[in-house]
């Protein structure tokens, strides 16, 4: 689930290849496309909606009309894709995560290939950080400035310049079973989400099942740790409240303050599990929550 470039519509892509463009406040499906292929990954780029399917094809879909514009027919071993609304490149992890291929989306051609082993540990990485070994869970910040990935349970940050990458910083190993990299919609904060919780970052205590939140510019010291019992996802709001929302065991949607303390649960979603949470940029105080069965629009203030 992701917002369109104007934050008016939501794109929802399911595992079976059904792509929907939804008006969440009118509860209306505006457009629909069936790719008839099993989906691994989807993200919005400057060239449209990108959908990576299990048959190693990368679909470029016009985000206004949901018409297929181009298909890159074969990216062997593709296991993750990253892009941003202002980017005309797709960054695709291949080779078991050891390789990152860059595709020019205008020409639908590969423009660069990086090997994880070619990058030395950057200066400014904290003590205990290890060099990059894989490009796992590749994720780009919404403003297109940074590309993050996970390797050996640590966050790694690259600065993006067109299709060129500069390895900026490696973090320390904090994750036991990393699930995804969560970046806030304002592109200010990043977390490495893990159902088992993060390991303790040296000098930054954390409770069991807690998840660290870092400033995107600094992986050396966490900003805070959200402790809610079993967090699985976080989102930093862009309004004055700067609250963090996520899910914890036995609670489908919760709110944290910036001290990492759980301050509110949402009984409206009892019996559901929020798999994705988005703020609504055009209506302060509103959240859009995706569960296994429905998409909810909720007023949190």
Short mmCIF file of C-alpha atoms in Angstrom, two decimals:
data_model
loop_
_atom_site.label_atom_id
_atom_site.label_comp_id
_atom_site.label_asym_id
_atom_site.label_seq_id
_atom_site.Cartn_x
_atom_site.Cartn_y
_atom_site.Cartn_z
CA UNK A 1 0.00 0.00 0.00
CA UNK A 2 1.37 3.41 -0.98
CA UNK A 3 0.16 6.94 -1.73
CA UNK A 4 0.17 8.38 -5.21
CA UNK A 5 2.37 11.42 -5.85
CA UNK A 6 -0.41 13.85 -4.86
CA UNK A 7 -1.53 11.83 -1.79
CA UNK A 8 -5.06 11.61 -3.21
CA UNK A 9 -5.21 7.89 -4.01
CA UNK A 10 -3.81 4.68 -2.55
CA UNK A 11 -2.24 1.90 -4.58
CA UNK A 12 -2.88 -1.53 -3.09
CA UNK A 13 -1.07 -4.49 -4.66
CA UNK A 14 -1.90 -7.97 -3.43
CA UNK A 15 0.12 -11.15 -3.63
CA UNK A 16 -1.95 -12.53 -6.52
CA UNK A 17 -1.12 -9.62 -8.82
CA UNK A 18 -4.25 -7.51 -8.39
CA UNK A 19 -3.40 -3.78 -8.48
CA UNK A 20 -6.03 -1.30 -7.24
CA UNK A 21 -6.12 2.48 -7.21
CA UNK A 22 -8.39 3.48 -4.31
CA UNK A 23 -9.98 6.68 -3.07
CA UNK A 24 -9.83 5.88 0.68
CA UNK A 25 -12.29 8.55 1.85
CA UNK A 26 -14.95 7.65 -0.70
CA UNK A 27 -14.21 3.96 -0.19
CA UNK A 28 -14.11 3.54 -3.95
CA UNK A 29 -11.88 1.53 -6.29
CA UNK A 30 -11.08 3.97 -9.10
CA UNK A 31 -9.07 1.61 -11.29
CA UNK A 32 -7.99 -2.03 -11.22
CA UNK A 33 -5.40 -4.12 -13.06
CA UNK A 34 -4.85 -7.88 -12.88
CA UNK A 35 -1.26 -8.82 -13.76
CA UNK A 36 -2.07 -12.54 -13.42
CA UNK A 37 1.28 -13.13 -11.77
CA UNK A 38 2.41 -13.67 -8.17
CA UNK A 39 3.87 -10.49 -6.67
CA UNK A 40 7.05 -10.31 -4.61
CA UNK A 41 7.48 -6.54 -4.24
CA UNK A 42 5.96 -3.21 -5.29
CA UNK A 43 7.02 0.42 -4.99
CA UNK A 44 6.22 3.80 -6.56
CA UNK A 45 8.83 5.49 -8.79
CA UNK A 46 9.02 8.62 -10.92
CA UNK A 47 8.09 6.48 -13.93
CA UNK A 48 5.08 4.87 -12.30
CA UNK A 49 4.23 1.90 -10.14
CA UNK A 50 6.88 -0.85 -10.14
CA UNK A 51 5.78 -4.42 -9.51
CA UNK A 52 8.29 -7.26 -9.21
CA UNK A 53 6.74 -10.70 -9.81
CA UNK A 54 8.03 -14.15 -8.90
CA UNK A 55 8.73 -14.96 -12.54
CA UNK A 56 11.55 -12.34 -12.39
CA UNK A 57 9.67 -9.72 -14.40
CA UNK A 58 9.59 -6.04 -13.49
CA UNK A 59 6.35 -4.34 -14.53
CA UNK A 60 6.26 -0.57 -15.05
CA UNK A 61 2.64 0.53 -14.63
CA UNK A 62 1.33 4.03 -15.38
CA UNK A 63 0.22 5.33 -11.99
CA UNK A 64 -2.57 7.50 -13.47
CA UNK A 65 -4.22 4.94 -15.75
CA UNK A 66 -2.91 1.60 -14.37
CA UNK A 67 -1.95 0.65 -17.93
CA UNK A 68 1.23 -1.44 -18.29
CA UNK A 69 3.86 0.79 -19.90
CA UNK A 70 6.79 -1.61 -20.10
CA UNK A 71 7.94 -4.99 -18.79
CA UNK A 72 11.56 -5.85 -18.11
CA UNK A 73 11.25 -9.50 -18.95
CA UNK A 74 14.00 -11.20 -16.98
CA UNK A 75 15.90 -10.20 -13.84
CA UNK A 76 17.20 -13.61 -12.64
CA UNK A 77 17.32 -14.01 -8.87
CA UNK A 78 15.53 -10.74 -8.13
CA UNK A 79 14.64 -10.58 -4.44
CA UNK A 80 13.84 -6.95 -3.66
CA UNK A 81 13.33 -3.60 -5.35
CA UNK A 82 13.66 0.02 -4.24
CA UNK A 83 12.77 3.36 -5.79
CA UNK A 84 11.13 6.68 -4.85
CA UNK A 85 8.48 9.02 -6.26
CA UNK A 86 11.16 11.33 -7.64
CA UNK A 87 13.51 8.59 -8.91
CA UNK A 88 13.71 7.26 -12.47
CA UNK A 89 15.79 4.25 -11.43
CA UNK A 90 14.99 0.91 -9.84
CA UNK A 91 17.50 -0.74 -7.51
CA UNK A 92 17.07 -4.53 -7.58
CA UNK A 93 18.85 -7.01 -5.28
CA UNK A 94 19.93 -10.20 -7.07
CA UNK A 95 22.44 -13.04 -6.67
CA UNK A 96 21.20 -14.05 -3.24
CA UNK A 97 21.46 -10.41 -2.17
CA UNK A 98 25.15 -10.12 -3.04
CA UNK A 99 24.51 -8.01 -6.15
CA UNK A 100 22.57 -4.79 -6.73
CA UNK A 101 21.41 -4.08 -10.28
CA UNK A 102 20.29 -0.59 -11.28
CA UNK A 103 17.69 -0.15 -14.03
CA UNK A 104 17.01 3.03 -15.97
CA UNK A 105 13.21 3.08 -15.99
CA UNK A 106 12.94 5.47 -18.94
CA UNK A 107 14.84 3.12 -21.24
CA UNK A 108 13.93 -0.06 -19.27
CA UNK A 109 17.58 -1.10 -19.37
CA UNK A 110 20.21 -2.04 -16.80
CA UNK A 111 22.63 0.83 -16.23
CA UNK A 112 24.81 -0.27 -13.28
CA UNK A 113 25.78 -3.37 -11.31
CA UNK A 114 27.28 -3.31 -7.82
CA UNK A 115 28.79 -6.16 -5.83
CA UNK A 116 28.51 -5.96 -2.03
CA UNK A 117 32.15 -7.01 -1.67
CA UNK A 118 33.41 -3.97 -3.60
CA UNK A 119 32.42 -1.57 -0.78
CA UNK A 120 34.82 -0.89 2.11
CA UNK A 121 33.51 -0.02 5.56
CA UNK A 122 32.79 3.76 5.48
CA UNK A 123 34.52 6.18 7.81
CA UNK A 124 32.17 7.38 10.53
CA UNK A 125 30.60 3.97 11.07
CA UNK A 126 30.24 3.15 14.78
CA UNK A 127 32.60 0.83 16.62
CA UNK A 128 31.53 -2.78 16.05
CA UNK A 129 30.06 -2.19 12.59
CA UNK A 130 30.92 -4.72 9.88
CA UNK A 131 31.34 -4.16 6.14
CA UNK A 132 28.46 -4.87 3.78
CA UNK A 133 27.95 -8.50 2.70
CA UNK A 134 24.46 -8.42 1.11
CA UNK A 135 21.85 -6.00 -0.18
CA UNK A 136 18.90 -7.43 1.75
CA UNK A 137 15.57 -5.60 2.29
CA UNK A 138 16.56 -2.74 -0.05
CA UNK A 139 14.46 0.36 0.74
CA UNK A 140 14.73 3.96 -0.47
CA UNK A 141 13.75 6.99 1.58
CA UNK A 142 10.65 8.75 0.26
CA UNK A 143 12.67 11.82 -0.71
CA UNK A 144 15.04 9.67 -2.78
CA UNK A 145 18.17 10.78 -0.90
CA UNK A 146 19.15 7.45 0.63
CA UNK A 147 19.06 3.75 -0.12
CA UNK A 148 19.07 1.47 2.93
CA UNK A 149 19.65 -2.26 3.12
CA UNK A 150 20.21 -4.89 5.78
CA UNK A 151 23.26 -7.12 6.11
CA UNK A 152 24.09 -9.38 9.07
CA UNK A 153 21.35 -7.76 11.15
CA UNK A 154 22.61 -4.20 10.62
CA UNK A 155 21.36 -1.19 8.71
CA UNK A 156 23.55 0.16 5.89
CA UNK A 157 23.04 3.55 4.23
CA UNK A 158 23.93 4.68 0.70
CA UNK A 159 23.62 8.20 -0.68
CA UNK A 160 21.85 8.20 -4.06
CA UNK A 161 22.99 10.34 -6.97
CA UNK A 162 21.05 9.46 -10.14
CA UNK A 163 22.00 5.80 -10.56
CA UNK A 164 25.26 6.19 -8.60
CA UNK A 165 25.57 5.03 -5.00
CA UNK A 166 27.97 6.19 -2.30
CA UNK A 167 28.32 3.93 0.75
CA UNK A 168 27.80 6.37 3.61
CA UNK A 169 27.55 4.46 6.88
CA UNK A 170 27.15 0.99 8.40
CA UNK A 171 25.31 0.40 11.64
CA UNK A 172 25.96 -2.25 14.28
CA UNK A 173 24.14 -5.58 14.25
CA UNK A 174 20.80 -5.12 16.08
CA UNK A 175 18.39 -7.56 14.42
CA UNK A 176 17.86 -11.27 15.00
CA UNK A 177 15.27 -11.92 12.30
CA UNK A 178 14.88 -8.74 10.21
CA UNK A 179 11.57 -8.43 8.39
CA UNK A 180 11.71 -5.03 6.71
CA UNK A 181 13.22 -1.58 6.84
CA UNK A 182 10.64 1.04 7.87
CA UNK A 183 11.27 4.66 6.86
CA UNK A 184 8.94 7.42 8.01
CA UNK A 185 6.93 9.29 5.38
CA UNK A 186 8.88 12.47 6.15
CA UNK A 187 12.12 10.57 5.39
CA UNK A 188 13.57 11.54 8.79
CA UNK A 189 13.60 8.22 10.67
CA UNK A 190 14.47 4.61 9.94
CA UNK A 191 13.95 1.34 11.83
CA UNK A 192 14.96 -2.27 11.24
CA UNK A 193 11.77 -4.14 12.13
CA UNK A 194 12.08 -7.52 13.82
CA UNK A 195 9.28 -9.50 15.51
CA UNK A 196 11.75 -10.73 18.12
CA UNK A 197 12.89 -7.19 18.83
CA UNK A 198 16.28 -5.55 18.30
CA UNK A 199 19.44 -6.50 20.13
CA UNK A 200 20.82 -3.81 22.39
CA UNK A 201 22.78 -1.12 20.62
CA UNK A 202 25.87 -0.42 22.76
CA UNK A 203 25.11 2.41 25.16
CA UNK A 204 21.39 2.55 24.30
CA UNK A 205 19.32 0.31 26.60
CA UNK A 206 16.29 -1.42 25.17
CA UNK A 207 13.51 -3.55 26.67
CA UNK A 208 12.62 -7.02 25.36
CA UNK A 209 10.87 -6.83 21.94
CA UNK A 210 11.85 -3.16 21.55
CA UNK A 211 12.68 -1.58 18.18
CA UNK A 212 15.18 1.25 17.71
CA UNK A 213 14.37 4.38 15.72
CA UNK A 214 17.37 6.11 14.08
CA UNK A 215 17.71 9.44 12.35
CA UNK A 216 18.32 8.62 8.67
CA UNK A 217 21.53 10.68 8.75
CA UNK A 218 23.03 8.89 11.77
CA UNK A 219 23.15 5.13 12.37
CA UNK A 220 25.69 5.49 15.18
CA UNK A 221 23.20 6.31 17.98
CA UNK A 222 19.45 5.55 18.09
CA UNK A 223 17.05 8.46 18.62
CA UNK A 224 14.86 6.28 20.84
CA UNK A 225 13.48 2.78 21.32
CA UNK A 226 9.79 1.93 21.05
CA UNK A 227 8.84 -0.73 23.60
CA UNK A 228 5.39 -2.20 23.21
CA UNK A 229 5.53 -5.94 23.88
CA UNK A 230 6.23 -7.15 20.35
CA UNK A 231 6.44 -4.32 17.81
CA UNK A 232 6.24 -5.22 14.13
CA UNK A 233 6.17 -1.85 12.37
CA UNK A 234 6.55 1.88 12.97
CA UNK A 235 5.67 5.14 11.33
CA UNK A 236 6.69 8.63 12.45
CA UNK A 237 3.98 11.21 11.86
CA UNK A 238 4.75 14.45 10.08
CA UNK A 239 2.49 16.75 12.13
CA UNK A 240 3.26 18.50 15.41
CA UNK A 241 2.45 15.42 17.51
CA UNK A 242 5.32 13.36 16.01
CA UNK A 243 3.72 10.22 17.37
CA UNK A 244 4.85 6.76 16.30
CA UNK A 245 2.34 4.09 15.32
CA UNK A 246 2.83 0.36 15.14
CA UNK A 247 1.48 -3.06 16.02
CA UNK A 248 2.26 -5.17 19.07
CA UNK A 249 1.24 -8.60 20.24
CA UNK A 250 -2.51 -8.76 21.00
CA UNK A 251 -3.02 -5.15 19.81
CA UNK A 252 -3.48 -4.48 16.08
CA UNK A 253 -2.67 -0.76 16.24
CA UNK A 254 -0.95 1.26 18.96
CA UNK A 255 0.49 4.73 19.46
CA UNK A 256 3.85 5.53 21.07
CA UNK A 257 5.20 8.85 22.26
CA UNK A 258 8.73 9.93 21.38
CA UNK A 259 10.02 8.42 24.61
CA UNK A 260 9.04 5.03 23.18
CA UNK A 261 6.21 4.55 25.67
CA UNK A 262 2.97 2.96 24.52
CA UNK A 263 0.28 5.57 25.17
CA UNK A 264 -2.80 4.31 23.33
CA UNK A 265 -4.43 1.26 21.77
CA UNK A 266 -7.18 1.32 19.15
CA UNK A 267 -10.04 -1.05 20.11
CA UNK A 268 -11.78 -0.26 16.81
CA UNK A 269 -9.50 -2.82 15.15
CA UNK A 270 -9.88 -5.58 17.71
CA UNK A 271 -9.50 -8.96 16.05
CA UNK A 272 -7.50 -7.55 13.14
CA UNK A 273 -3.77 -7.19 12.54
CA UNK A 274 -2.45 -4.02 10.94
CA UNK A 275 0.07 -5.07 8.30
CA UNK A 276 0.73 -1.54 7.08
CA UNK A 277 0.12 1.95 8.46
CA UNK A 278 0.25 5.21 6.51
CA UNK A 279 -0.38 8.75 7.58
CA UNK A 280 -2.69 10.82 5.39
CA UNK A 281 -0.60 13.87 4.39
CA UNK A 282 -3.57 15.97 3.25
CA UNK A 283 -5.67 15.46 6.38
CA UNK A 284 -3.71 15.92 9.64
CA UNK A 285 -4.76 13.47 12.32
CA UNK A 286 -5.84 10.69 9.97
CA UNK A 287 -4.27 7.25 9.47
CA UNK A 288 -4.88 4.66 6.79
CA UNK A 289 -4.48 1.12 8.12
CA UNK A 290 -4.25 -1.99 5.96
CA UNK A 291 -5.26 -5.32 7.52
CA UNK A 292 -5.65 -8.79 6.04
CA UNK A 293 -9.31 -8.11 5.27
CA UNK A 294 -9.90 -4.33 4.97
CA UNK A 295 -8.45 -0.87 4.53
CA UNK A 296 -9.43 1.47 7.38
CA UNK A 297 -9.37 5.26 7.52
CA UNK A 298 -9.00 6.31 11.15
CA UNK A 299 -8.89 9.64 12.96
CA UNK A 300 -6.24 9.36 15.67
CA UNK A 301 -6.45 12.80 17.29
#
